[in-house]
CSV table of N, CA and C in Angstrom, one decimal:
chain,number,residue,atom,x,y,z
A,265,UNK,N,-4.2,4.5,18.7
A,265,UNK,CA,-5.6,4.8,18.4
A,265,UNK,C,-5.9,6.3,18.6
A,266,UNK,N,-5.1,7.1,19.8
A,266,UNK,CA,-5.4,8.2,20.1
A,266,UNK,C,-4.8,9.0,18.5
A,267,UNK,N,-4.2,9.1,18.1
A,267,UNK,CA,-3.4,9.7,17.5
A,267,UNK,C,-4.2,9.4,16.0
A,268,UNK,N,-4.4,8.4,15.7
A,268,UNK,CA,-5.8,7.9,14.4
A,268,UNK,C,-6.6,8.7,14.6
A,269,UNK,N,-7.5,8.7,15.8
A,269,UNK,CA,-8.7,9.5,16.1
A,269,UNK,C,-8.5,11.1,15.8
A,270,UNK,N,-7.3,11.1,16.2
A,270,UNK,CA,-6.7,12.5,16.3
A,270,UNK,C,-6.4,13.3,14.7
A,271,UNK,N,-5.9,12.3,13.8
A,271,UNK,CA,-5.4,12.7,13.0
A,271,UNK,C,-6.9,12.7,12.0
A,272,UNK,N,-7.5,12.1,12.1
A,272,UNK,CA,-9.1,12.0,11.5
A,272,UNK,C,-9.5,12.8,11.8
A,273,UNK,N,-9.9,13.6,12.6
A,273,UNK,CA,-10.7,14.8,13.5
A,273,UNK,C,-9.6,16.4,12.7
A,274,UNK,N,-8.6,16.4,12.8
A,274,UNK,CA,-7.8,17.3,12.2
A,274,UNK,C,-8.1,17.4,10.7
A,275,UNK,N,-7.9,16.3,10.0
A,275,UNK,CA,-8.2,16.5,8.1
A,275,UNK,C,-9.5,16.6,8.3
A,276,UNK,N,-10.5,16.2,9.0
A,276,UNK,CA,-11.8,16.6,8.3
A,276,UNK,C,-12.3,17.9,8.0
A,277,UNK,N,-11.2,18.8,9.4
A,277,UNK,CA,-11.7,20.8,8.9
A,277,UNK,C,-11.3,21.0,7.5
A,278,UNK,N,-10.6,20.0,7.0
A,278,UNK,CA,-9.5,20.3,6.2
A,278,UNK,C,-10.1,20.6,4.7
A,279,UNK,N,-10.4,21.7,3.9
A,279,UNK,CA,-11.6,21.8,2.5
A,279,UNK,C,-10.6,21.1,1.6
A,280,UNK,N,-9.3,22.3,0.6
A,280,UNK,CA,-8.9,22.0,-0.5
A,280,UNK,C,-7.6,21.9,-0.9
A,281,UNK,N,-6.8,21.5,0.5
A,281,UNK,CA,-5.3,21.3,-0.1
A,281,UNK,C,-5.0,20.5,-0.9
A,282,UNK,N,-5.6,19.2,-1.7
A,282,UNK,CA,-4.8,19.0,-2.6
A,282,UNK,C,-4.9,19.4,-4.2
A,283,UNK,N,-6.3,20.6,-3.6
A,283,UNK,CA,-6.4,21.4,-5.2
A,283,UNK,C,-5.5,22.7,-5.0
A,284,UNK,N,-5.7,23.0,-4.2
A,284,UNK,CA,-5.2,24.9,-4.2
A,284,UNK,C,-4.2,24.9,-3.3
A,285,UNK,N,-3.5,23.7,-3.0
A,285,UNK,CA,-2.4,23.8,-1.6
A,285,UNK,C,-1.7,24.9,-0.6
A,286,UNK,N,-1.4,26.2,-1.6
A,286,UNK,CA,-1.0,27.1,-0.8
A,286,UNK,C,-1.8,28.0,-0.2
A,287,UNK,N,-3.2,28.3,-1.3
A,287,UNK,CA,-3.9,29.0,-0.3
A,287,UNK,C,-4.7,28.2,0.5
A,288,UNK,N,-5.2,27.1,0.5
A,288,UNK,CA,-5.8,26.4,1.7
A,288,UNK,C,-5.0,26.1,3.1
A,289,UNK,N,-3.7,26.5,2.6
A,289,UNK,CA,-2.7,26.1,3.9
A,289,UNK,C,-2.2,27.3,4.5
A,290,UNK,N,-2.2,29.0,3.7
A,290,UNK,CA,-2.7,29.8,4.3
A,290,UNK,C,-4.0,30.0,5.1
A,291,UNK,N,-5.2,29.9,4.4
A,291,UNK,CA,-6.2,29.4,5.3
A,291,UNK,C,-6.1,29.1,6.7
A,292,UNK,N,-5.6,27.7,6.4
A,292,UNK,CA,-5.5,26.9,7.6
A,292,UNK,C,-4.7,27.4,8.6
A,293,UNK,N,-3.7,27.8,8.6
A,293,UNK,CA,-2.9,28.6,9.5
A,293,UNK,C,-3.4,29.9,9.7
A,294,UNK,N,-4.0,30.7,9.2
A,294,UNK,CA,-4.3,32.1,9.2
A,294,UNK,C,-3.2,33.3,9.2
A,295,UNK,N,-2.7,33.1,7.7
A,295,UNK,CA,-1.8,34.1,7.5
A,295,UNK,C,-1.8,34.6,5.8
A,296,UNK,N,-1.2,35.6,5.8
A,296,UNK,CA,-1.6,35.9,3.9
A,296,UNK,C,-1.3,34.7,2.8
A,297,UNK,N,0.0,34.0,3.3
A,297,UNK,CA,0.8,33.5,1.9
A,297,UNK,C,1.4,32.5,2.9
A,298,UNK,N,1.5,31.4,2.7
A,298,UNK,CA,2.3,29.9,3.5
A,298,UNK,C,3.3,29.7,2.6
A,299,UNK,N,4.6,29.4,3.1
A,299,UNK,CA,5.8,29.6,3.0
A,299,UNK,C,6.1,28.1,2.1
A,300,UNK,N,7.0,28.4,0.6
A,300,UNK,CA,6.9,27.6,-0.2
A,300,UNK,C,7.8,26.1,0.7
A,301,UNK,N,8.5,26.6,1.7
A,301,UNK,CA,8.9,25.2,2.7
A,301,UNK,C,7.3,24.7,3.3
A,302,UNK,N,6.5,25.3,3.8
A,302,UNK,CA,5.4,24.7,4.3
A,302,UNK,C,4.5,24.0,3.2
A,303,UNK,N,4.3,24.6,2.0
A,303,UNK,CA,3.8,24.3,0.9
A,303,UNK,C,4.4,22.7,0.4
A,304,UNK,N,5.3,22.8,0.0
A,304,UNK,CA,6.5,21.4,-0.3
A,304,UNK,C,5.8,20.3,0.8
A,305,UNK,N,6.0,20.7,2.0
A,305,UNK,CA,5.9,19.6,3.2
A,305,UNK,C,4.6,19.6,3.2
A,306,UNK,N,3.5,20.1,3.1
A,306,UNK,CA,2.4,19.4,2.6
A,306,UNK,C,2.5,18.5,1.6
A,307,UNK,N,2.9,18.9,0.8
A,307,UNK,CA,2.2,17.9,-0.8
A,307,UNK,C,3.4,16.6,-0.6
A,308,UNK,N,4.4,16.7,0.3
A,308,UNK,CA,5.2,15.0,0.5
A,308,UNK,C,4.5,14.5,1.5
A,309,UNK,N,3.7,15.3,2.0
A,309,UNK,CA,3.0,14.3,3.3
A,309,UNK,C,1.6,14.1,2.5
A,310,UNK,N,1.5,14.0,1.1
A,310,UNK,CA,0.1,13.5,0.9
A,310,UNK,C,-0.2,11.9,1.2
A,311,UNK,N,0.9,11.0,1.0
A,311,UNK,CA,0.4,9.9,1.3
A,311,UNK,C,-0.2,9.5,2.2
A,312,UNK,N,0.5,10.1,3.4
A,312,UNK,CA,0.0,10.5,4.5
A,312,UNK,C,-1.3,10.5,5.0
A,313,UNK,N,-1.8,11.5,4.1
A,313,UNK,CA,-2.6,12.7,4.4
A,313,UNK,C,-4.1,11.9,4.1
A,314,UNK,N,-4.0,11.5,2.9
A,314,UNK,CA,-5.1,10.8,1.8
A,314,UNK,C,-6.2,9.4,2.5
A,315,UNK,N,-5.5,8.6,3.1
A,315,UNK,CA,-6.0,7.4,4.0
A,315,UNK,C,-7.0,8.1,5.2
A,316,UNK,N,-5.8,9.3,6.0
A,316,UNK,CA,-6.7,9.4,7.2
A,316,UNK,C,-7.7,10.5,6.6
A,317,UNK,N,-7.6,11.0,5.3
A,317,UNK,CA,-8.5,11.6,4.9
A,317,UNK,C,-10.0,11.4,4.5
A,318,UNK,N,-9.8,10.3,4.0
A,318,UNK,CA,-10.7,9.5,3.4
A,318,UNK,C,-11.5,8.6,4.6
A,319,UNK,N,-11.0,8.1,6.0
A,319,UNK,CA,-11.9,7.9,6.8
A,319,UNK,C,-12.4,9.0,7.6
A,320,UNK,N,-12.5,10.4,7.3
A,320,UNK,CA,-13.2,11.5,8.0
A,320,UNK,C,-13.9,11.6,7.4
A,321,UNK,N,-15.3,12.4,8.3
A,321,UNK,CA,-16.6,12.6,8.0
A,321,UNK,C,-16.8,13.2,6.9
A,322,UNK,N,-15.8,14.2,6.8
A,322,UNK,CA,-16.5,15.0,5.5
A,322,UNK,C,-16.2,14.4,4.1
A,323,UNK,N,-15.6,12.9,4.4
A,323,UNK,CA,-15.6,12.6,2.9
A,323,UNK,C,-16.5,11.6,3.4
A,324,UNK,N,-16.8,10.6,3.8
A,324,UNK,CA,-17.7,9.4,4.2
A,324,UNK,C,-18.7,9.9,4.2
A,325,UNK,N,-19.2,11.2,4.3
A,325,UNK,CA,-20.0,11.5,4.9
A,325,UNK,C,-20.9,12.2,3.6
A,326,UNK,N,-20.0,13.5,2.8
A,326,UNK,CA,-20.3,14.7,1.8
A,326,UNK,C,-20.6,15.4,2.4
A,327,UNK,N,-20.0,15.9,3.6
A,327,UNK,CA,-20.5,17.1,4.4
A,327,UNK,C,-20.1,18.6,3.3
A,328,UNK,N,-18.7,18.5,3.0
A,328,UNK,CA,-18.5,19.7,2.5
A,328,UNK,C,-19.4,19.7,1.0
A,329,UNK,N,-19.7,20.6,-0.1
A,329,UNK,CA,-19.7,21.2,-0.9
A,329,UNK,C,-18.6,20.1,-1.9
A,330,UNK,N,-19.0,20.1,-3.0
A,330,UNK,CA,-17.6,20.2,-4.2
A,330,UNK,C,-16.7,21.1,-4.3
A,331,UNK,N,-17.1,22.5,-4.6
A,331,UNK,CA,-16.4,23.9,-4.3
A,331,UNK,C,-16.9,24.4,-3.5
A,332,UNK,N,-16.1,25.0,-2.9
A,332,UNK,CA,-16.0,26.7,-1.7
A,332,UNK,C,-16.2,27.5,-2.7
A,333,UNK,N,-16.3,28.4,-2.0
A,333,UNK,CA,-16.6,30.3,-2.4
A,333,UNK,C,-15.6,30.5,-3.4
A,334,UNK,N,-14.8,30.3,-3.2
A,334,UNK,CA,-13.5,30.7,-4.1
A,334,UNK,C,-13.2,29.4,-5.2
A,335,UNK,N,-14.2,28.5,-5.5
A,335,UNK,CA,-13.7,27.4,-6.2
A,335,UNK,C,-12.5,26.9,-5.9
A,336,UNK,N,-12.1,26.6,-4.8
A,336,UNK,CA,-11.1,25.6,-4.3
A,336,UNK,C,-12.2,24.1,-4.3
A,337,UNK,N,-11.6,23.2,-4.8
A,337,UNK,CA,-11.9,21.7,-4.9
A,337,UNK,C,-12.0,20.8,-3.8
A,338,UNK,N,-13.2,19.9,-3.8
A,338,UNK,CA,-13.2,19.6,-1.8
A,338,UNK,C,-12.4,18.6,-2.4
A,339,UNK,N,-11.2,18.1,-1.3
A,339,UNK,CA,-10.4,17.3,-1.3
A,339,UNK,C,-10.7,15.9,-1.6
A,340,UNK,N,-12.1,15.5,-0.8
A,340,UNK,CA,-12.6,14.0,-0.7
A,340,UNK,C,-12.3,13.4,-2.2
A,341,UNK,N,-12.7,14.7,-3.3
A,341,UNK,CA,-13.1,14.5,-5.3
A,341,UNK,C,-12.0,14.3,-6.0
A,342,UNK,N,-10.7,14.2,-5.1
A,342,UNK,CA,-9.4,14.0,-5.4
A,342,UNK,C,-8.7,13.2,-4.9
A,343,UNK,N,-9.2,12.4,-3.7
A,343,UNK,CA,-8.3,11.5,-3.3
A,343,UNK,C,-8.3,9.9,-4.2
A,344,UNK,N,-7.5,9.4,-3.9
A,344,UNK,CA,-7.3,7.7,-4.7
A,344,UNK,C,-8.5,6.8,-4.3
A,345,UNK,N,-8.9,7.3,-3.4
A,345,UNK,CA,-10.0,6.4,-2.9
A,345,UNK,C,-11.1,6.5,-2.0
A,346,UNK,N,-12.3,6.0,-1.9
A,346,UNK,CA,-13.0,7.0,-1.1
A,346,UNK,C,-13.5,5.4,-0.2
A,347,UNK,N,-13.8,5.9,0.9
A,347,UNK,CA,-14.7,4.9,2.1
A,347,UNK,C,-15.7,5.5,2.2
A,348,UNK,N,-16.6,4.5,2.4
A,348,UNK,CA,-18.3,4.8,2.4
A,348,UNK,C,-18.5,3.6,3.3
A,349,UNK,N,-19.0,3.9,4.6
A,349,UNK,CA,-19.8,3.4,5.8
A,349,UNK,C,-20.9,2.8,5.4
A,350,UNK,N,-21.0,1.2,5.6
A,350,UNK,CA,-22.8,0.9,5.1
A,350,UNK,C,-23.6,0.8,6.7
A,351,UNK,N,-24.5,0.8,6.4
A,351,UNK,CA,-25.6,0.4,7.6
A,351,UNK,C,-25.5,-1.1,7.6
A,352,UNK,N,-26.1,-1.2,9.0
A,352,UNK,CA,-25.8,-2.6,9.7
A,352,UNK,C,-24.6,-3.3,9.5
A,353,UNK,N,-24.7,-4.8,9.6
A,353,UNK,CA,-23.6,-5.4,9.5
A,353,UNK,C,-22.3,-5.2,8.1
A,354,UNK,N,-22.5,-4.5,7.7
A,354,UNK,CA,-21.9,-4.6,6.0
A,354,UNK,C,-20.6,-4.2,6.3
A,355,UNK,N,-19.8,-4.7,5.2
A,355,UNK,CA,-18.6,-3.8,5.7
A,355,UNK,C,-18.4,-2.9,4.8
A,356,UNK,N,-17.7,-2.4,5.1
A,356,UNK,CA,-17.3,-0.7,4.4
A,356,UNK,C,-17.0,-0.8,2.8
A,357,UNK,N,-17.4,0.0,2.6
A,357,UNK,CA,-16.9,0.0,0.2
A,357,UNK,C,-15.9,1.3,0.3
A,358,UNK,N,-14.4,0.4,-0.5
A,358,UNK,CA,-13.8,1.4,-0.5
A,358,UNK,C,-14.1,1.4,-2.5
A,359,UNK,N,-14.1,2.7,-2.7
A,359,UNK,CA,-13.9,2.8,-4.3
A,359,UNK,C,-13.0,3.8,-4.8
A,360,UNK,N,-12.4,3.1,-6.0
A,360,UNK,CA,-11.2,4.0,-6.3
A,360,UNK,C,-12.1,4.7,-7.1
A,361,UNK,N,-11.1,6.3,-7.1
A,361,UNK,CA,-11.2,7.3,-8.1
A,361,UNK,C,-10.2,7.7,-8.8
A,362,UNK,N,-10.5,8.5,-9.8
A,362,UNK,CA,-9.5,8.9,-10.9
A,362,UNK,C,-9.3,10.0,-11.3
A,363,UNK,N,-10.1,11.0,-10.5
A,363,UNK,CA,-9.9,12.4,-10.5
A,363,UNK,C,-8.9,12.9,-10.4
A,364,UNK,N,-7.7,14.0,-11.2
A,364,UNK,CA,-7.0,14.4,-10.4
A,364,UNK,C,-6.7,16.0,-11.2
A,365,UNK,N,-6.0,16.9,-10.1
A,365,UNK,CA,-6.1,17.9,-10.6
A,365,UNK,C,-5.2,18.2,-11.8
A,366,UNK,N,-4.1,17.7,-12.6
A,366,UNK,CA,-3.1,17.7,-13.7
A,366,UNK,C,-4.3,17.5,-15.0
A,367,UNK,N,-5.4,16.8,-14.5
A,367,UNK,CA,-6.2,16.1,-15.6
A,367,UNK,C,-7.7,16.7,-15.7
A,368,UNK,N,-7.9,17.2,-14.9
A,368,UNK,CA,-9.6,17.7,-14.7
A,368,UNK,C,-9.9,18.9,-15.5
A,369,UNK,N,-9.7,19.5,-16.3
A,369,UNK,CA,-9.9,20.1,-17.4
A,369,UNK,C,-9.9,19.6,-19.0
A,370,UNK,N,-8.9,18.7,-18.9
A,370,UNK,CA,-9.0,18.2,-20.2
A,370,UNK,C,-10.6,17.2,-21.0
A,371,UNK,N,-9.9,16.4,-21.3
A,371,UNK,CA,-11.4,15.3,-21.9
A,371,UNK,C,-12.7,14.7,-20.9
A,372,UNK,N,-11.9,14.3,-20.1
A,372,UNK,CA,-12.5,13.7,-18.9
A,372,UNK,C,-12.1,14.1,-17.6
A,373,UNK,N,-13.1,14.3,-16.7
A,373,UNK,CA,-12.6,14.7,-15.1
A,373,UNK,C,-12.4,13.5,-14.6
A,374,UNK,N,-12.4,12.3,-14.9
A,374,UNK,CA,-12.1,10.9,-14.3
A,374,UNK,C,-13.5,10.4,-13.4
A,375,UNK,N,-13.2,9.1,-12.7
A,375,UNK,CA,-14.4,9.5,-11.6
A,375,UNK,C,-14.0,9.6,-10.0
A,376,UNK,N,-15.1,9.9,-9.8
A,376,UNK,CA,-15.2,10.3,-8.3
A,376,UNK,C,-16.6,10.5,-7.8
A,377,UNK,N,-16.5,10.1,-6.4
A,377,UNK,CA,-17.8,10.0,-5.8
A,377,UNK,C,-18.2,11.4,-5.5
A,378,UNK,N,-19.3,11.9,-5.7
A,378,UNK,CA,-19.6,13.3,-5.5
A,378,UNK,C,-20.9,13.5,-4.3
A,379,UNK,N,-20.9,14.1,-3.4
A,379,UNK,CA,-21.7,14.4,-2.3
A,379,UNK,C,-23.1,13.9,-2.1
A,380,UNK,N,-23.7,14.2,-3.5
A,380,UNK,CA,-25.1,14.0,-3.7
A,380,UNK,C,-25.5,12.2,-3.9
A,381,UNK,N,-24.6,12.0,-4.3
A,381,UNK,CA,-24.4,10.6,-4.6
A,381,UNK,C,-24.7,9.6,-3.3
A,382,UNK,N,-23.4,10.2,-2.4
A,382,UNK,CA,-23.9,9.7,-1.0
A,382,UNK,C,-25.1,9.9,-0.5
A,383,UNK,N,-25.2,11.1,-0.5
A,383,UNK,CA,-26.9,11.5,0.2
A,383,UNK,C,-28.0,10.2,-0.6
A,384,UNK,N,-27.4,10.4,-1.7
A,384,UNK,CA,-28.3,9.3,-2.6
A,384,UNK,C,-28.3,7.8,-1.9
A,385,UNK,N,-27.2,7.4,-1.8
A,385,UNK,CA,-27.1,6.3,-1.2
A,385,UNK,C,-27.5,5.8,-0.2
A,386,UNK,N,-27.0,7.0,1.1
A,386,UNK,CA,-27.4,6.6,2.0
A,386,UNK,C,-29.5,6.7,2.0
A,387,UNK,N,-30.0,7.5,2.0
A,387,UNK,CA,-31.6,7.2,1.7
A,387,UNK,C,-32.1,6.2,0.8
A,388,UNK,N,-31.7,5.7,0.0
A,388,UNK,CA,-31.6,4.3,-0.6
A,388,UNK,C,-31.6,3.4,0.4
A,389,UNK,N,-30.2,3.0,1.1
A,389,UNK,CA,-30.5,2.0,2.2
A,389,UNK,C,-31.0,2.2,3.7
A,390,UNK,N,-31.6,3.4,3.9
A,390,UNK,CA,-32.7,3.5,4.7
A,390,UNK,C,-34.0,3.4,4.6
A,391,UNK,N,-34.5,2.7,3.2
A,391,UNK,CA,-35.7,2.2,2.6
A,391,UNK,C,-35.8,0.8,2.8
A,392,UNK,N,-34.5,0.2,3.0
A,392,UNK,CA,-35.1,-1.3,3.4
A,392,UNK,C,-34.8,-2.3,2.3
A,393,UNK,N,-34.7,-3.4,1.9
A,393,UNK,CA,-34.1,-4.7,1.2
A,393,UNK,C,-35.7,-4.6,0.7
A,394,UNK,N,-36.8,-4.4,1.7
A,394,UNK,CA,-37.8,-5.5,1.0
A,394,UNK,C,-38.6,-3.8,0.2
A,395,UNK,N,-38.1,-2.7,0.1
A,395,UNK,CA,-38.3,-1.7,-0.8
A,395,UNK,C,-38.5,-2.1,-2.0
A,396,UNK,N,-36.8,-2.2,-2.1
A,396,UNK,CA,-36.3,-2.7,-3.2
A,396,UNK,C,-37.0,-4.3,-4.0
């Protein structure tokens, strides 16, 4: 459990490695250029990476932005899947997405949940059943 907790708390600093990999992982280390071995060993550890990603706050949540300053891509808008926390008893919605970066310029950017959406959601079900 420590190590779940641990590894959730770690990817949520985490903005846009699976758009801009090398420089986010320069970033992340704090150095000019991350070494095309450190580069590689990110992107095989995406399977990895994507699960405990998707239960951190900043994607459950839409803490980050879509883009940073530099248009790097928040990771949440790229993963396979996203988790969304309901209030009270409910259980959790996971929903697939189809964004990905090989594809996101062409015809269609696929879908994916986008930040405002959540904020959307969540104030929706803080109105109540009998709102609605």
């Amino acid at each position: 459990t420590a190590v779940l907790v641990g590894s959730v708390n770690t990817a949520n600093i985490v903005f846009g490695i699976l758009d801009n990999t090398a420089d986010e992982l320069a970033d992340l280390l704090h150095v000019d250029e991350a070494s095309p071995a450190a580069v590689a060993t990110v992107k095989a550890l995406r399977p990895l990476y994507e699960p405990v990603k998707a239960m951190s706050a900043s994607c459950t949540d839409g803490i980050f932005p879509e883009f940073n300053d530099v248009n790097d891509l928040n990771d949440c808008l790229l993963l396979r899947s996203r988790i969304v926390w309901r209030t009270g008893p409910q259980l959790p919605l996971r929903i697939s997405q189809t964004m990905k970066m090989d594809d996101i310029w062409k015809q269609s950017t696929g879908s994916s949940i986008w930040g405002g959406g959540l904020v959307l959601a969540r104030e929706m079900e803080e109105m109540g059943r009998d709102f609605w």
